[in-house]
Short mmCIF file of C-alpha atoms and ligand atoms in Angstrom, two decimals:
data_model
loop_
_atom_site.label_atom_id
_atom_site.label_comp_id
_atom_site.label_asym_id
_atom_site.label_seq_id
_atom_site.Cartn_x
_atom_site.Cartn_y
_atom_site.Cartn_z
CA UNK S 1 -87.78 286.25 132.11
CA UNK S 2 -86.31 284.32 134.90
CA UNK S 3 -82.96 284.17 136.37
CA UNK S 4 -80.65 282.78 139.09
CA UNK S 5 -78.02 284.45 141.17
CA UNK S 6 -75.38 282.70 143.39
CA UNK S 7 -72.21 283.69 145.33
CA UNK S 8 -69.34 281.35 145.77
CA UNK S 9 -65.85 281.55 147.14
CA UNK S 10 -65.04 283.85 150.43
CA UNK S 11 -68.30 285.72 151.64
CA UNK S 12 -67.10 289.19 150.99
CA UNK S 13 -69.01 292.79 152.06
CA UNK S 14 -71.21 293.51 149.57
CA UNK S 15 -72.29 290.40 148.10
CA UNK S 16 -75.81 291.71 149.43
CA UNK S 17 -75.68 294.74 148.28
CA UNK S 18 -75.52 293.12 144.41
CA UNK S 19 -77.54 290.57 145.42
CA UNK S 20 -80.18 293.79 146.20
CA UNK S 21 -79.79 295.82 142.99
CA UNK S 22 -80.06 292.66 140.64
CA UNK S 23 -83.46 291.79 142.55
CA UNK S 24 -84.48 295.85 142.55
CA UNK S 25 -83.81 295.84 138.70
CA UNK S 26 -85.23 292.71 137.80
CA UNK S 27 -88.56 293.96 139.68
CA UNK S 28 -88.49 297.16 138.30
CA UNK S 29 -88.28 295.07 134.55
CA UNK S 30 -91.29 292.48 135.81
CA UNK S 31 -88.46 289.45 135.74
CA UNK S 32 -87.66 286.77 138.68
CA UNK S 33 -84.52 286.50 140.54
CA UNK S 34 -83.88 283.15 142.51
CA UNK S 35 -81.63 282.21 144.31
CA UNK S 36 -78.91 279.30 144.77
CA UNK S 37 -77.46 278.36 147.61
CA UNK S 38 -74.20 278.06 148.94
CA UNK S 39 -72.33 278.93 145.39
CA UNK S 40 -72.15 276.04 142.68
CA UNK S 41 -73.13 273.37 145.01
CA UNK S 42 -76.87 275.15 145.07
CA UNK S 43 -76.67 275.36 141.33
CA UNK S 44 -75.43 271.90 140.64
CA UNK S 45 -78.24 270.69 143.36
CA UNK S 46 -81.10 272.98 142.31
CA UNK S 47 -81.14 274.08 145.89
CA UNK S 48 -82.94 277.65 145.55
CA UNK S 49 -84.07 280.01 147.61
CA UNK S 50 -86.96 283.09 147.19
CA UNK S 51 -85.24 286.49 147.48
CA UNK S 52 -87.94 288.45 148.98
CA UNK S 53 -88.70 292.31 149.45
CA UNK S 54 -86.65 292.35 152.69
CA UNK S 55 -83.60 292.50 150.82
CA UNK S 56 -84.58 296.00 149.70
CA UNK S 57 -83.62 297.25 153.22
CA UNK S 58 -80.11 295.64 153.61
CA UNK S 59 -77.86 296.95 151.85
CA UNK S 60 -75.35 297.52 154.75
CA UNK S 61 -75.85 293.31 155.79
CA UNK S 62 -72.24 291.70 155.21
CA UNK S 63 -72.02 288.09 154.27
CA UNK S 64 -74.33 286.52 151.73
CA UNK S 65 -78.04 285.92 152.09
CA UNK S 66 -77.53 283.14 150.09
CA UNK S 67 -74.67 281.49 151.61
CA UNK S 68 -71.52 280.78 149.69
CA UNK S 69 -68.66 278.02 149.34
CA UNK S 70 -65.52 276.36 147.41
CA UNK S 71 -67.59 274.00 145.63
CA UNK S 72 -65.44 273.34 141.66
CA UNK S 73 -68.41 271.80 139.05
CA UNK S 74 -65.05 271.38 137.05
CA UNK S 75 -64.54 268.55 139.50
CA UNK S 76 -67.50 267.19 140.04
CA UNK S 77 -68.42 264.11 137.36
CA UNK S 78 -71.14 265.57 134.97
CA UNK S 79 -70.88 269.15 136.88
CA UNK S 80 -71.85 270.80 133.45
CA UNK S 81 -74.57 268.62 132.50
CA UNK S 82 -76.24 268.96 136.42
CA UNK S 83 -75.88 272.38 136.10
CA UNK S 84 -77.58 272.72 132.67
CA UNK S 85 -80.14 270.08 133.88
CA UNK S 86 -80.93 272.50 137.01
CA UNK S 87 -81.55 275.44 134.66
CA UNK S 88 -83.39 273.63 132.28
CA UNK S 89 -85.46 272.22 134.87
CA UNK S 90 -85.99 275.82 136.72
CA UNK S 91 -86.93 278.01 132.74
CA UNK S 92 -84.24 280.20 134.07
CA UNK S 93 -83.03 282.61 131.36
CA UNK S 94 -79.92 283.08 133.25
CA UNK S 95 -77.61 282.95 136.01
CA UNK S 96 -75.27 285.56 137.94
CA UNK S 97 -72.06 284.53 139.36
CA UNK S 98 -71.22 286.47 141.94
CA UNK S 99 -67.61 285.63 142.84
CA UNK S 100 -63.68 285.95 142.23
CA UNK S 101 -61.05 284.65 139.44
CA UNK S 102 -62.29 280.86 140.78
CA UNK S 103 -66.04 281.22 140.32
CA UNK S 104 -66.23 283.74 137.79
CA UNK S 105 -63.12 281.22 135.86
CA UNK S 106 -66.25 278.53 136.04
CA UNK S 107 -68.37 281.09 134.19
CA UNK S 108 -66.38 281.50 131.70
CA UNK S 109 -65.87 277.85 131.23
CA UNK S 110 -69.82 277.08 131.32
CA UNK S 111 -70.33 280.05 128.95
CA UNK S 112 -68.10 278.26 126.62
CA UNK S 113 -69.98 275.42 127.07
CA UNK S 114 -73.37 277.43 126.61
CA UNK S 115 -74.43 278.32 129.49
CA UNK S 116 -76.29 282.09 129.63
CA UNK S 117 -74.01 283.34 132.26
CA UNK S 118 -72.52 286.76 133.31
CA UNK S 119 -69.93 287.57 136.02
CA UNK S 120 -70.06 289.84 139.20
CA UNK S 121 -66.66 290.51 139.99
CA UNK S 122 -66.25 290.37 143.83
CA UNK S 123 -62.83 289.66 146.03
CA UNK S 124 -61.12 291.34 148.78
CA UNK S 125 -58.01 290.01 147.48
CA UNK S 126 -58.69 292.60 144.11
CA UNK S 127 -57.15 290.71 142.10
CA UNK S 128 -59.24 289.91 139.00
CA UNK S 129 -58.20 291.53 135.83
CA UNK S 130 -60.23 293.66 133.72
CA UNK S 131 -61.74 296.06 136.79
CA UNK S 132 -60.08 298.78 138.34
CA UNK S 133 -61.13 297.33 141.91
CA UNK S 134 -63.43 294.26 142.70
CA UNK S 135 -66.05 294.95 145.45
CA UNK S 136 -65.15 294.16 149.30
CA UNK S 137 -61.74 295.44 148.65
CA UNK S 138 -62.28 298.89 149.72
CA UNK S 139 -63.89 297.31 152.94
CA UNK S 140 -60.99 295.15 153.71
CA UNK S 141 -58.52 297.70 153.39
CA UNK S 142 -60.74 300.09 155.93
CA UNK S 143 -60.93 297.26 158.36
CA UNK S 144 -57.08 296.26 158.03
CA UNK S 145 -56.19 300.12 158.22
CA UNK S 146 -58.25 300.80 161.63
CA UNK S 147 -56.50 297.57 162.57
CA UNK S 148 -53.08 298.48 162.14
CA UNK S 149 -54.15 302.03 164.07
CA UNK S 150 -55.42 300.53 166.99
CA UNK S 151 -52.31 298.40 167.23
CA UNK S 152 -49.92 301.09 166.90
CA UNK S 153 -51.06 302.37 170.71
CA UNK S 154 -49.79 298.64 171.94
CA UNK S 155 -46.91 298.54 170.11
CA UNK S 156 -45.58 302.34 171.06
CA UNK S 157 -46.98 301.73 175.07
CA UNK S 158 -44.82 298.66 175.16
CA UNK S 159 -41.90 298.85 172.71
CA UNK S 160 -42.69 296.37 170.64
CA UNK S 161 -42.83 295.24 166.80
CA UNK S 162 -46.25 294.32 165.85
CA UNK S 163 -46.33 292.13 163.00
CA UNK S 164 -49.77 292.70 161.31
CA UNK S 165 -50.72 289.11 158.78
CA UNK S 166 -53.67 290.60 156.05
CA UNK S 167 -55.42 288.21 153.85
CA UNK S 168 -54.68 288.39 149.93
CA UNK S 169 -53.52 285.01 149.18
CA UNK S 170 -51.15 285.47 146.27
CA UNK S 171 -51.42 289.39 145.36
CA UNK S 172 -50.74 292.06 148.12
CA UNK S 173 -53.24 294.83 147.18
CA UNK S 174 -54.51 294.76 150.58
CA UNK S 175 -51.32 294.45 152.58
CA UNK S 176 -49.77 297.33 150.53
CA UNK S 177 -52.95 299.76 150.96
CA UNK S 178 -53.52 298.87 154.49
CA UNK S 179 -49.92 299.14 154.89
CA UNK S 180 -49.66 302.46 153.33
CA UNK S 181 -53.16 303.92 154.96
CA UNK S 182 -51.71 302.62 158.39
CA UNK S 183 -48.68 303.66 157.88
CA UNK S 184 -46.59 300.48 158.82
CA UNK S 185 -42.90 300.70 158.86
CA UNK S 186 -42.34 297.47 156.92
CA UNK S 187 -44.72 296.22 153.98
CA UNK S 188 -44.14 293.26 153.04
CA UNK S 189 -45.90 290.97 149.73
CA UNK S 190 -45.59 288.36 148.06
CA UNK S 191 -44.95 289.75 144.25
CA UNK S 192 -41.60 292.07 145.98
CA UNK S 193 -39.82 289.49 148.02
CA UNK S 194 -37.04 290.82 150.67
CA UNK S 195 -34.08 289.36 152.04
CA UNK S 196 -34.54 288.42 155.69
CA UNK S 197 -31.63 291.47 156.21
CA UNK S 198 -33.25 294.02 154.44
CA UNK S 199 -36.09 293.60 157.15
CA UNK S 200 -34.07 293.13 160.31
CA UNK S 201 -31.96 296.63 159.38
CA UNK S 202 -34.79 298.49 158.33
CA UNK S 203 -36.40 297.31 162.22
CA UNK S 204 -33.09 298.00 163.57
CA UNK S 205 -32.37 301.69 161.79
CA UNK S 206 -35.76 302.77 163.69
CA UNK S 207 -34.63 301.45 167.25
CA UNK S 208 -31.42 303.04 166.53
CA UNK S 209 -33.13 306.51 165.77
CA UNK S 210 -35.06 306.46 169.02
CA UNK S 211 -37.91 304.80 167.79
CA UNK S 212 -38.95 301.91 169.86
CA UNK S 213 -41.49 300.92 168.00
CA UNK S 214 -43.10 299.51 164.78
CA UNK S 215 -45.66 297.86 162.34
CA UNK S 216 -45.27 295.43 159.82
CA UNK S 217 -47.43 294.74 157.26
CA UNK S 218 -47.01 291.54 155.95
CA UNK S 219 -49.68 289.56 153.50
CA UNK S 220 -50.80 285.93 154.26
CA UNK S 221 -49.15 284.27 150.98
CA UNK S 222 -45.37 286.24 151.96
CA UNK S 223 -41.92 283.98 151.36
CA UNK S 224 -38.66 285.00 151.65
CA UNK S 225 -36.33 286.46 149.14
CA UNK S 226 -34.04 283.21 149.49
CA UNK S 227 -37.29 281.20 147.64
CA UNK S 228 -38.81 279.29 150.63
CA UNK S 229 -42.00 277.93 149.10
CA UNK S 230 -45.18 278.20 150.66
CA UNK S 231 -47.06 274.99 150.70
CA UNK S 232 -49.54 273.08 152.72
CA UNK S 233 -53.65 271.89 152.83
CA UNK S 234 -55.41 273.04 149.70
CA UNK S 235 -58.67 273.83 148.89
CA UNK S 236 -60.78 272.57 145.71
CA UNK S 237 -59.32 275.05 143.83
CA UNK S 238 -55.57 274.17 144.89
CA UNK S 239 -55.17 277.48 146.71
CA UNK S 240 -53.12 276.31 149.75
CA UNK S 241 -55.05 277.17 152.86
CA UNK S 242 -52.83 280.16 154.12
CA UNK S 243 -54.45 280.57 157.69
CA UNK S 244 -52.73 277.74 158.33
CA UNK S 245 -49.22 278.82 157.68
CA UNK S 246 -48.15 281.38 159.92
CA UNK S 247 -45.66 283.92 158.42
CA UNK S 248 -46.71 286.74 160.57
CA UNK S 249 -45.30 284.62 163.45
CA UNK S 250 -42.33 283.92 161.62
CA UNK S 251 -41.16 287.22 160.63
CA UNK S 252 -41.96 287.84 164.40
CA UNK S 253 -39.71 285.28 165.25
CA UNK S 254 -37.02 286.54 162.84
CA UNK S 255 -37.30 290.13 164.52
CA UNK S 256 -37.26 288.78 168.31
CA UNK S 257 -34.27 286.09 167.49
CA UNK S 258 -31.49 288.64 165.33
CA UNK S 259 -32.64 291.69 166.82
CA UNK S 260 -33.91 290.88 170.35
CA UNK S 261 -36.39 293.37 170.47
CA UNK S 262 -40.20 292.37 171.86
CA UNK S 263 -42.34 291.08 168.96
CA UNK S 264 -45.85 289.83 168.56
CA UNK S 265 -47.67 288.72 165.16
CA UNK S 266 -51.67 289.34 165.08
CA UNK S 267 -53.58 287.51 162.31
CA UNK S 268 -56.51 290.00 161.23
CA UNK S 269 -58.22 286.55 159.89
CA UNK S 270 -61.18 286.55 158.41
CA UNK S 271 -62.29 289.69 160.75
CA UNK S 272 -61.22 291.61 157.27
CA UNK S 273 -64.36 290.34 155.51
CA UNK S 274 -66.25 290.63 158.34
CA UNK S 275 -69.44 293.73 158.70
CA UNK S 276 -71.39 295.72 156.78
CA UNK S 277 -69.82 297.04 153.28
CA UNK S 278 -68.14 301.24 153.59
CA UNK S 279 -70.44 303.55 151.62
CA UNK S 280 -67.64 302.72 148.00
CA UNK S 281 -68.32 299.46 147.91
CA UNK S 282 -72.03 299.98 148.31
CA UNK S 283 -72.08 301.99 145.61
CA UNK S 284 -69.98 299.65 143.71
CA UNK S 285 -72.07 296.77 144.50
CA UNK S 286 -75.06 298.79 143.32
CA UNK S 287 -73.91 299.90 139.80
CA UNK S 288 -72.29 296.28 139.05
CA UNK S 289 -75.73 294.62 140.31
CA UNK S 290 -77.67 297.00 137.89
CA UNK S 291 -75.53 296.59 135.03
CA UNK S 292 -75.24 292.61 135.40
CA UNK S 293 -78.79 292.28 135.36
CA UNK S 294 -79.41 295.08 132.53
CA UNK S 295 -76.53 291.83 130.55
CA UNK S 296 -78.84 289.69 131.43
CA UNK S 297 -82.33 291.16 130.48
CA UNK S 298 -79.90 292.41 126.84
CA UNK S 299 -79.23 288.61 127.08
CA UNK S 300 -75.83 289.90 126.27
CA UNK S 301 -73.87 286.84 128.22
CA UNK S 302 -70.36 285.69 128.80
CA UNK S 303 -69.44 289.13 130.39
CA UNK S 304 -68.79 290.75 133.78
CA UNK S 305 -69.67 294.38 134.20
CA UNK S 306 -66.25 296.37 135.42
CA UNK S 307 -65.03 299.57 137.13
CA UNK S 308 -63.13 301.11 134.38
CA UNK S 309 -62.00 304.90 136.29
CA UNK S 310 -65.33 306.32 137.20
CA UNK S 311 -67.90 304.04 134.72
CA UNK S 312 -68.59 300.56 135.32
CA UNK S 313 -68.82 299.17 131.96
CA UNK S 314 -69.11 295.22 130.57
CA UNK S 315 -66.01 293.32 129.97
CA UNK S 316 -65.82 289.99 128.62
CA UNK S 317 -65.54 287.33 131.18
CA UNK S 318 -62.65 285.96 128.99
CA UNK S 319 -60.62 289.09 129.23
CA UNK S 320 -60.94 288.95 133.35
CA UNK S 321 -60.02 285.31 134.22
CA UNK S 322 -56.93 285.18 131.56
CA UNK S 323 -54.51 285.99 134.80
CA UNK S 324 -54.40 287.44 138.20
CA UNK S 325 -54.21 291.16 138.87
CA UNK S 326 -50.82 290.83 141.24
CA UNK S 327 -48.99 294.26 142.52
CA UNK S 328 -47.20 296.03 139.32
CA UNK S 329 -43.94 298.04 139.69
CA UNK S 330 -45.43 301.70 139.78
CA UNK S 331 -47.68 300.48 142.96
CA UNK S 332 -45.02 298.57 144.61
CA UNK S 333 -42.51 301.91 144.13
CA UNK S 334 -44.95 303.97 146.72
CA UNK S 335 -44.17 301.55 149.34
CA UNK S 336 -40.19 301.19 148.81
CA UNK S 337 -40.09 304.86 148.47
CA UNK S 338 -41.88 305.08 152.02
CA UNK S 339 -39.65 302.39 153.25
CA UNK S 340 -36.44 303.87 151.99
CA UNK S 341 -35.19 300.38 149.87
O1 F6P V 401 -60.14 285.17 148.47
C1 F6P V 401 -60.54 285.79 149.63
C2 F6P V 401 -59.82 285.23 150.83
O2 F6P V 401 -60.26 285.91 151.97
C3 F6P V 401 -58.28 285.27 150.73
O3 F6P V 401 -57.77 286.53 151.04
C4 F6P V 401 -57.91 284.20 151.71
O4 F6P V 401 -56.64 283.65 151.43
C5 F6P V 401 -58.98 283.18 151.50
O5 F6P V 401 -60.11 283.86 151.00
C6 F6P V 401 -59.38 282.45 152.76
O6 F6P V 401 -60.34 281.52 152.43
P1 F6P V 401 -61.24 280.71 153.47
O7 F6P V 401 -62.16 281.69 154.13
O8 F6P V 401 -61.97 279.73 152.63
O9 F6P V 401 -60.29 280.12 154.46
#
């Protein structure tokens, strides 16, 4: 049998690391792997690309061998029909999606359109249903949480209020774990809105106690309680392109203007998908590359193999892509019991 793997959406640690255990399985069953490049564009193009042996020995490289991108078939004229043309043309048996709710969403669409397809569900963001965590998470997190631990030493020699912007577009997961391993002051996300108040006392209760000092942790995709919308540039998935919006600065700003104490916001950027996966997600990455090609070779399709506690087990693609994974009450209570709100 022969089959194609891409990765589309943000490069994410780890994507290698799958990429490695589908081609180790597949070998170890005498089947081909191919790749695609750069996500649905390589797929829609026939653009491939030989995974060789080397990949055996990298399963610590970040990024994506294969290259990855935004491309939507959905809205590209006859994006089905190129796609079914490339894998007719290829004799590929199947393809793995390695992506988030966008790419593995197309999956599930081209499944229902008859496509052999299964999922590999992969965002720092974690927020795809139907798995405990999505690979790259745990990395993120690590990176944010030595972030907000180096910062601390500028923000106590001088202080200041850092304000600390993580990535996570509309669900917080990663500003409310960072937040909590760091152990920021202030955690702020987008699902648990906060009056502009509620921030500015809980700053000024710590100055007042002697404590000239703090961290914020605020996610990219944050508005105010009072409703100000976030909008701006979007992407080809209509995901407004956050980077460029700024709220770390402005809750900065808020901080410097009603409280006049020193503040400075830091952007951690795309420095949080950055480097080789931690040891989790490598093991993650592993057992969901194994399993998604064991789908495959089962020609079991339409499904997406999923942490479920300590097993990773399939899951219907379906069941995953119905609606994002956003912070829930119980998770959000750990940080306002921290905070004191
Ligand atoms: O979905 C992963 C993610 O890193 C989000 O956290 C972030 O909002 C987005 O991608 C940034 O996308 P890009 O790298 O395309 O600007």
């Amino acid at each position: 049998m022969k089959y194609g793997v891409l990765t589309s959406g943000g490069d994410t640690p780890g994507m290698n690391a799958v990429i490695r255990a589908l081609y180790i399985r597949s070998k170890s069953s005498n089947h081909e792997l191919i790749g695609f490049k750069d996500g649905w564009k390589g797929l829609l193009e026939g653009n491939i690309m030989e995974i060789s042996s080397d990949i055996i020995d990298n399963i610590d490289l970040g990024g994506t061998i294969l290259g990855s991108g935004r491309t939507n078939p959905m809205n590209i004229d006859n994006g089905v029909k190129r796609i079914k043309k490339t894998i007719s043309d290829l004799n590929l048996d199947g393809v793995i999606a390695i992506g988030g709710e966008d790419t593995l969403g197309v999956a599930h669409k081209l499944y229902k359109e008859g496509v052999s397809i299964v999922g590999v569900p992969k965002t720092i963001d974690n927020d795809l249903d139907a798995t405990d965590y999505t690979f790259g998470f745990n990395t993120a997190i690590s990176i944010a949480t030595e972030a907000i631990d180096r910062l601390k030493t500028t923000a106590k020699s001088h202080h200041r209020v850092l304000v600390v912007e993580i990535m996570g577009r509309h669900a917080g997961w990663m500003t409310l774990h960072a937040g909590i391993a760091g152990g920021a002051h202030l955690i702020l996300i987008p699902e648990y809105p906060l009056d502009r108040t509620v921030i500015t006392d809980l700053i000024k209760k710590r100055y007042d106690n002697g404590d000239t000092w703090g961290i914020v942790a605020v996610s990219e995709g944050y508005g105010f309680s009072d409703g100000e919308t976030v909008d701006g540039e979007k992407d080809e998935f209509g995901h407004v392109l956050l980077e460029k919006m700024d709220i770390g600065k402005t809750i900065a700003d808020l901080i410097n203007s009603e409280l006049n104490i020193p503040t400075r916001a830091i952007k951690l950027g795309h420095t949080q998908r950055g480097g080789p996966p931690t040891a989790f997600d490598r093991v993650l990455c592993t057992q969901l590359g194994i399993v998604a090609m064991n789908l495959c070779i089962d020609n079991n399709y339409g499904k997406m193999p999923s942490l479920q506690g300590t097993k990773v087990v399939p899951v219907d693609l379906e069941n995953a892509v119905a609606k994002l994974k956003t912070v829930d009450d119980a998770s959000w209570s750990f940080a306002t019991q921290l905070m004191g709100i």
